[in-house]
Short mmCIF file of C-alpha atoms in Angstrom, two decimals:
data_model
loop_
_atom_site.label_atom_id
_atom_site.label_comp_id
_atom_site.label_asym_id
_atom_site.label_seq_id
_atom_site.Cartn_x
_atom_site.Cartn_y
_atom_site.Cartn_z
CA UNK F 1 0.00 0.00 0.00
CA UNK F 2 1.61 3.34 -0.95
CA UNK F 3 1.73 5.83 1.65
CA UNK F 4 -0.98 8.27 0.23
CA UNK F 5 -3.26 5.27 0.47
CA UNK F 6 -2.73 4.45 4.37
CA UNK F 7 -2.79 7.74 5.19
CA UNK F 8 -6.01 7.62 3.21
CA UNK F 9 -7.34 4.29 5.11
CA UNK F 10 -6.12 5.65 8.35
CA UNK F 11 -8.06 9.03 7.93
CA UNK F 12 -10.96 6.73 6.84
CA UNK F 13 -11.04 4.45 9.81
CA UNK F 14 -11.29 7.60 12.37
CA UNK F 15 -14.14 9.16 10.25
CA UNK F 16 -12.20 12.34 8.27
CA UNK F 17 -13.76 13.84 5.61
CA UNK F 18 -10.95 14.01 2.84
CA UNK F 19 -11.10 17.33 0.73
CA UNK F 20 -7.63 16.63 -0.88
CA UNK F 21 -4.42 14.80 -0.58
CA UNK F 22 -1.28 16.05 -2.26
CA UNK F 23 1.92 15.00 -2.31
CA UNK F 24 4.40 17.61 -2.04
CA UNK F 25 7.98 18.01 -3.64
CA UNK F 26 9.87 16.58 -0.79
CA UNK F 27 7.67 13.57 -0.81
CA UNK F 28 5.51 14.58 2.51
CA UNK F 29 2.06 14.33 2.34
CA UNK F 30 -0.48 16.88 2.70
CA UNK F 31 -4.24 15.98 3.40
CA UNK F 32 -6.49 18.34 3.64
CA UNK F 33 -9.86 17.75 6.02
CA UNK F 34 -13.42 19.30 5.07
CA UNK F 35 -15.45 20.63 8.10
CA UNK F 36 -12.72 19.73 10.85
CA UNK F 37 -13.26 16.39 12.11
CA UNK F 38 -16.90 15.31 11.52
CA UNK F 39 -17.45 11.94 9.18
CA UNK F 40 -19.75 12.21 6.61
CA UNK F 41 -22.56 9.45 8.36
CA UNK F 42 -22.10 12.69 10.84
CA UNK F 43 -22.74 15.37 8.59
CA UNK F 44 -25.79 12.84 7.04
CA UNK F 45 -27.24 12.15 10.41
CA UNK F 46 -27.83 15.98 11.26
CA UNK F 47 -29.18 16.63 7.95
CA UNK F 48 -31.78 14.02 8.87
CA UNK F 49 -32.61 15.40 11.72
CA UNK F 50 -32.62 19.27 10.21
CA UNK F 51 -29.99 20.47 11.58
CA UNK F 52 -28.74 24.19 10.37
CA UNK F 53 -25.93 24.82 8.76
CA UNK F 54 -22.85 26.10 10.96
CA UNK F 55 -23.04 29.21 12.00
CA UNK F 56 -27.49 29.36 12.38
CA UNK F 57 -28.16 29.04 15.46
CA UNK F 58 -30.80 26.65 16.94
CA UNK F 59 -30.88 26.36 20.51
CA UNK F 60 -31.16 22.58 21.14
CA UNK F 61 -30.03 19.25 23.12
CA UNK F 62 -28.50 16.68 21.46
CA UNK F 63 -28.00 12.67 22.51
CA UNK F 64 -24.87 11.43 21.06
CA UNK F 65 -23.73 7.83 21.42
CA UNK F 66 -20.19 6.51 21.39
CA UNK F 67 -20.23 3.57 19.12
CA UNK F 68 -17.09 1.69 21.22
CA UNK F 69 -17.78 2.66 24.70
CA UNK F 70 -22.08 3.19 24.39
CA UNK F 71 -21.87 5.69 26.60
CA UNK F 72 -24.50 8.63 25.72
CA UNK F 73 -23.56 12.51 25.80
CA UNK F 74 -26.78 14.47 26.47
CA UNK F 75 -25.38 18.40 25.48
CA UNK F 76 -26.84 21.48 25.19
CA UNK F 77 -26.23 23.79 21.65
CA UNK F 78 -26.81 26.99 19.53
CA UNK F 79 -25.17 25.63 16.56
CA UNK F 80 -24.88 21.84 16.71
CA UNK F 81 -22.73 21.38 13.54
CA UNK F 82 -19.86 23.81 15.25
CA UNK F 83 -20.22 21.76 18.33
CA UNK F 84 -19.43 18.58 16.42
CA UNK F 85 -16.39 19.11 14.96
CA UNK F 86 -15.33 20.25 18.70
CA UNK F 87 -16.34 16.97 19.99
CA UNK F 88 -15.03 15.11 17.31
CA UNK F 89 -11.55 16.65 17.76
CA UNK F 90 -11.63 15.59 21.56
CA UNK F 91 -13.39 12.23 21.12
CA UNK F 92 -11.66 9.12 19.38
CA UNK F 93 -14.80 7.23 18.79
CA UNK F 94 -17.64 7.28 16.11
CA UNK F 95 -20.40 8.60 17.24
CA UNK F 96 -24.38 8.11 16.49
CA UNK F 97 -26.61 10.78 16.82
CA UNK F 98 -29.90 9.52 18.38
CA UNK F 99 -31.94 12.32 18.96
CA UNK F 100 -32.27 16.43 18.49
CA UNK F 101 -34.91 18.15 20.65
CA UNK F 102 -35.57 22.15 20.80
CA UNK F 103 -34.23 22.65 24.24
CA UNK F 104 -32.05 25.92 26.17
CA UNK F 105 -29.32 24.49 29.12
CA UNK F 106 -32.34 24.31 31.49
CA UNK F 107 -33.89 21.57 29.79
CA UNK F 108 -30.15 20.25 29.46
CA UNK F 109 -30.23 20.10 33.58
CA UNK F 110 -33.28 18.61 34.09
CA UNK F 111 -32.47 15.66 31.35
CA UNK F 112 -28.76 15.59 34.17
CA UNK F 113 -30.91 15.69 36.81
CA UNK F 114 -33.04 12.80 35.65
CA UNK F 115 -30.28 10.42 34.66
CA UNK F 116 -27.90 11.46 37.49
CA UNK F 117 -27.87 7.80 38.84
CA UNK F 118 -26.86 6.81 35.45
CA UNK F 119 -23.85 9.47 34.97
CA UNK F 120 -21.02 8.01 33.77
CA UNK F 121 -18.53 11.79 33.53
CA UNK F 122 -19.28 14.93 32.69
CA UNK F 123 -22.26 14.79 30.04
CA UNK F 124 -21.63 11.37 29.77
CA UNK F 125 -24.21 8.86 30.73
CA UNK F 126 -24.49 4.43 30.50
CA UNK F 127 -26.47 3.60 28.05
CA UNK F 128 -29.00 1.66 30.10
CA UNK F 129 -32.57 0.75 29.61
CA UNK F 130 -33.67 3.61 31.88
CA UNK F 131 -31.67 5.91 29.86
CA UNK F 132 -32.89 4.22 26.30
CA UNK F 133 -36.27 4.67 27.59
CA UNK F 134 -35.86 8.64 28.49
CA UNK F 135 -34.70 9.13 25.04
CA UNK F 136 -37.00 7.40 23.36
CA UNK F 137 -40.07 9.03 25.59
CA UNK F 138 -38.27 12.53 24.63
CA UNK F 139 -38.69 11.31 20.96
CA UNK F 140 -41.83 11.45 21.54
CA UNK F 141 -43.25 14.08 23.88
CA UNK F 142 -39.46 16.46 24.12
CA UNK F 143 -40.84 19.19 26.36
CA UNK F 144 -44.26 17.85 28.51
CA UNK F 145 -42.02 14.65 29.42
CA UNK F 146 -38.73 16.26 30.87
CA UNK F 147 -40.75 19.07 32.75
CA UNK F 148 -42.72 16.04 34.12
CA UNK F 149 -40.19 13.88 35.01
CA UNK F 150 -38.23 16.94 36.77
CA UNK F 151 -40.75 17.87 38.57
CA UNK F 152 -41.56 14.87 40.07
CA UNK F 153 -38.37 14.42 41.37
CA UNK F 154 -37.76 17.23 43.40
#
């Protein structure tokens, strides 16, 4: 395998989007990557779910899962696609995108609140059948749900 084409396979295995790869006069390669460090199943998953271009803003939470570890990061965001190159550049694994819901950092607590027996670090949370289940109830009722659920557990 030439060395254009690991570099190639290697950029491919941790999910960079190629623009262009060149190979310079003193035989060092330059690759150049499109939209920092998001993979294109990435960039397709948050046009699925409608998600703005970089730089609209859309005040949201998102429910990202780490395809190696499961864990789930529940986040809060005005711009989504700027916040996942930034998490791509500081996470190593794929990630799936399970859910968008129109949400400000309050609703971002009371999701925390909810799953704090579940936390794993941070915004980082197991990905157990408790926490399957909040998601999938936020799929379907976002806002009456969480406020529910928050209030009943104060």
């Amino acid at each position: 395998m030439s060395r254009p084409q690991e570099i190639i396979r290697v950029c491919d295995e941790f999910g960079l989007r190629i623009e262009d790869v060149q190979i310079l006069p003193n035989g060092a390669v330059s690759v150049k990557v499109k939209d920092g460090y998001m993979p294109d199943d990435l960039h397709d998953q948050m046009d699925a779910f409608g998600v703005p271009p970089v730089g609209q803003k859309r005040q949201c939470v998102y429910f990202l899962k780490g395809l190696t570890t499961g864990n789930i990061k529940i986040g809060y965001s005005h711009d989504l696609r700027n916040r996942m190159v930034s998490i791509r550049t500081s996470c190593a694994e794929r990630l799936q995108l399970l859910l968008i819901i129109d949400g400000d950092q309050s609703t971002e607590a009371a999701i925390h609140r909810i799953l704090h027996p579940w936390r794993q670090t941070g915004e980082w949370f197991s990905d157990s059948e408790d926490v399957l289940h909040l998601i999938d109830r936020c799929r379907q009722t976002p806002g009456q749900f969480i406020q529910y659920m928050d209030e009943t557990r104060h």
